[in-house]
Structures are given as structure tokens and as C-alpha cells.
XYZ file of C-alpha atoms in Angstrom:
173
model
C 12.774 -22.672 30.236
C 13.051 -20.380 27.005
C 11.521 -16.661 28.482
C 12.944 -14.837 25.689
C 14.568 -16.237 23.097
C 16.055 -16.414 19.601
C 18.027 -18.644 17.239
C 20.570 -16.721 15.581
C 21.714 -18.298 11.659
C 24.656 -16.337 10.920
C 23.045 -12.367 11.913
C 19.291 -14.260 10.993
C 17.287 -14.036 14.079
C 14.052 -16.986 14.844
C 12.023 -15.896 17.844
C 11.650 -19.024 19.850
C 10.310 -19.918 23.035
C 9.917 -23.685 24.788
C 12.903 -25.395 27.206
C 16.059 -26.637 26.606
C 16.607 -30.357 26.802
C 19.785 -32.656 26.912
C 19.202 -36.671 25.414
C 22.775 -38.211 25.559
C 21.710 -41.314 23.313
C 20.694 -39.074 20.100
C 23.121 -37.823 17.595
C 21.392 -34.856 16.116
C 20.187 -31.453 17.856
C 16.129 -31.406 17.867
C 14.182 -28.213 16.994
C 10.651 -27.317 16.883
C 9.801 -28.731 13.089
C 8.331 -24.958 12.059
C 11.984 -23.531 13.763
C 13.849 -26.169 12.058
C 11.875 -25.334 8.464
C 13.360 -21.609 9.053
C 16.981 -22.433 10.287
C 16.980 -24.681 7.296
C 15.794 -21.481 4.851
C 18.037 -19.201 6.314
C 21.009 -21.741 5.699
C 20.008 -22.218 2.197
C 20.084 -18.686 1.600
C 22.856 -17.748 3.180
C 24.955 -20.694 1.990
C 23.367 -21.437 -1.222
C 22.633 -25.075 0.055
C 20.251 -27.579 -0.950
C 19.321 -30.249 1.202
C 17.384 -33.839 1.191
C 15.583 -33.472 4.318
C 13.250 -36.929 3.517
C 16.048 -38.520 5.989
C 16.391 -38.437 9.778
C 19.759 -36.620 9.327
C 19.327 -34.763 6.038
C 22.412 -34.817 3.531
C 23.079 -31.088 2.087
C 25.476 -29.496 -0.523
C 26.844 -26.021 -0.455
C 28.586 -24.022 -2.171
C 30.761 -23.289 1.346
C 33.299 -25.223 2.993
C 32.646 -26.674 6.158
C 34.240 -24.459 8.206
C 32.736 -21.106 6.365
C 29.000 -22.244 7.161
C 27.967 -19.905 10.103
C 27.515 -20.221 13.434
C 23.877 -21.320 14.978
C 23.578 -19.387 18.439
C 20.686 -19.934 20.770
C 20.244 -16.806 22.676
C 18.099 -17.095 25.868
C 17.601 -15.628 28.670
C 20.060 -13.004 28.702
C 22.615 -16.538 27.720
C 24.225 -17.452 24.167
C 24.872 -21.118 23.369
C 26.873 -20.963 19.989
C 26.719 -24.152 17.795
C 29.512 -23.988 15.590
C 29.306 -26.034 12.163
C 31.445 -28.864 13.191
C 28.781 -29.765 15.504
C 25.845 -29.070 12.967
C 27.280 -30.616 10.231
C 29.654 -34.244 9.390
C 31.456 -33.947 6.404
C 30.745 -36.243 3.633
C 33.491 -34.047 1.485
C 34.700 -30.795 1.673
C 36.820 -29.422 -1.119
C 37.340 -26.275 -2.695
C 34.612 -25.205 -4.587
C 31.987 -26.854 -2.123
C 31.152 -29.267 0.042
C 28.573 -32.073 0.870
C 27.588 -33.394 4.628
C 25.177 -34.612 6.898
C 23.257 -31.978 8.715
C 22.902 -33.019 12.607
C 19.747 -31.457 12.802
C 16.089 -32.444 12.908
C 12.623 -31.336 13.312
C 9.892 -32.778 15.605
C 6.798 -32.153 16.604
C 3.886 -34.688 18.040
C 2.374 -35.676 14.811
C 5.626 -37.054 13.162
C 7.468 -40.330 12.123
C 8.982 -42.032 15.110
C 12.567 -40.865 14.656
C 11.010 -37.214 14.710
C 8.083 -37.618 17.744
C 8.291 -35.995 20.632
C 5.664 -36.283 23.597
C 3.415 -33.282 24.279
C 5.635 -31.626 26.730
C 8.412 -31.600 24.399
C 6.836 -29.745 21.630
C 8.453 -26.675 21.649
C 11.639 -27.927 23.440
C 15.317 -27.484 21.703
C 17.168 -31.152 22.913
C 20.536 -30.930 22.809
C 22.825 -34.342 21.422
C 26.157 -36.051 22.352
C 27.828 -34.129 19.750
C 26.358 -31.271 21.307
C 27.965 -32.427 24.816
C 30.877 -33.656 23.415
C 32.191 -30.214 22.223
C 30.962 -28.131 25.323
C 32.208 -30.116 29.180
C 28.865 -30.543 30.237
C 27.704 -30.817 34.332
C 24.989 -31.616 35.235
C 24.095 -30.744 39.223
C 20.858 -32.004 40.388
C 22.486 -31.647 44.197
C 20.433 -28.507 44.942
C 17.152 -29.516 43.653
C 17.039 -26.916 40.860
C 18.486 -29.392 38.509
C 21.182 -26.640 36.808
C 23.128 -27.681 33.584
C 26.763 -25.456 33.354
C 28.337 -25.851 30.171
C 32.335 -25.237 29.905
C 33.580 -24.768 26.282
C 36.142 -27.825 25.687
C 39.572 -27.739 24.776
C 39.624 -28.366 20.863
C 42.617 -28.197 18.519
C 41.716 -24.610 16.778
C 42.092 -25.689 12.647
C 43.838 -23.258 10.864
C 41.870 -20.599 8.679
C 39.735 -17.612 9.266
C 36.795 -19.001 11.520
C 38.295 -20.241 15.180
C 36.199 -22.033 17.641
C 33.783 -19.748 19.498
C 35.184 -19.460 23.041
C 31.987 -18.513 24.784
C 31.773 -17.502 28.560
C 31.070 -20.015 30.980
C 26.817 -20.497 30.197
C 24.435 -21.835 33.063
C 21.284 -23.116 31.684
């Protein structure tokens, strides 16, 4: 459960509160539609990016490479979970100059299409994807009865340039 929390877009702070959820069959991150409206603002701003958001994964172009968007942290708690770009976004291309991809986010809410619902008690719940899990070693200990989710920042091949992987702390949730 979110006490006190924020989404971070680059230095752009969203006030959020709700839970944090984990669904290993979907392939995009799940926000709270009116926290996914202003991630998606701030990242047009700050990355002069325009995006077709009529889809289930919208398709966006920037004026940014990949690897220049910023960073998406979720800050709860007194914890930060960093989501770097090559989790938030699949390139469709990335040249000099710009690039286009898929943004792995979405927004849901109760009211919306059935690729977007969510049930009642995951209104204001942040669910996490595989390509979420698949960058962070995720465990998952329900062996006390407090059902505890560590994440362990993976080993990844660090690409060349100016913007390494974040290498966060281990992070309980």
C-alpha cells in the first residue's frame, strides 16, 4: 500500500496514492488513467513527444533517442522503484534526430474498454508487467504471511553512452 507517494518524470513529481500490484501475463505497466494522463504530459513536454494513445500500447515520436527519455521513479514509502526507458518504451526506430516506439504504458480505471478495466479494488493501484519483472529479479515470499515482494536490480549489459542503468538499492515492497 501507497502511504505517501509520488511518480517522479524526469525531476516532475505526481502525488499518488493506491497499492502496488504485480500481473505476470500483461506487457505494459498500469497507472491510474488521471496519473497516466499526467505522466503522459510531463513526457510530452519534457521530450517534445506526441503520442497516439487511441491504442492499448500507444505508439509515440520524440524528438529524443531512446535512451535520453528520462527515468520514471515511483517513490513510496520512504522506497524508489526507477523505471528506466527501456522498460517504458520498445523501439519502433531510433536514429539520430528522433525516434518512434511503443510506450508500455496504460491507463485504467473501472469505466474503461476491456484491455483498460480494472475491478473496484484496483482503481488506484500501479500493476507492474513482465517487462517490469524481467529487468528487476523479482521474489516473491508469501512464507511469512505478509506476502513481501523484494526486487534485486538484474544484471544487464550497460549500452554505451551517457545514461547507464539505474543500479538502485535492494527495494522491499
Amino acid at each position: 500500500k501507497i502511504i505517501d507517494g509520488s511518480i517522479k518524470v524526469g525531476d516532475h513529481p505526481i502525488d499518488i496514492s493506491g497499492t502496488l500490484a504485480f500481473d505476470i501475463n500483461s506487457d505494459v505497466t498500469a497507472l491510474p488513467y488521471n496519473t497516466f494522463e499526467r505522466v503522459l504530459d510531463y513526457l510530452r513536454v519534457y521530450c517534445k513527444m506526441s503520442c497516439d494513445t487511441f491504442h492499448y500500447k500507444p505508439t509515440c515520436i520524440s524528438t529524443k533517442k531512446i535512451q535520453d527519455l528520462p527515468n520514471i521513479t515511483i517513490v513510496y514509502n520512504g522506497e524508489n522503484i526507477n523505471i528506466p526507458p527501456k522498460i517504458y518504451a520498445s523501439v519502433i526506430s531510433d536514429k539520430e534526430g528522433g525516434s518512434s516506439f511503443y510506450l508500455n504504458l496504460k491507463g485504467t480505471g473501472i469505466g474503461m474498454p476491456y484491455e483498460c478495466y480494472v475491478t473496484p479494488s484496483f482503481k488506484y493501484a500501479i500493476i507492474f508487467d513482465a517487462n517490469f519483472m524481467s529487468y528487476y529479479y523479482t521474489v516473491f515470499d508469501f512464507s511469512t504471511g505478509n506476502n513481501l515482494v523484494y526486487l534485486y536490480t538484474a544484471k544487464h549489459p550497460h549500452p554505451p553512452g551517457p545514461n547507464p542503468d539505474p543500479n538502485p538499492d535492494n527495494t522491499l515492497l
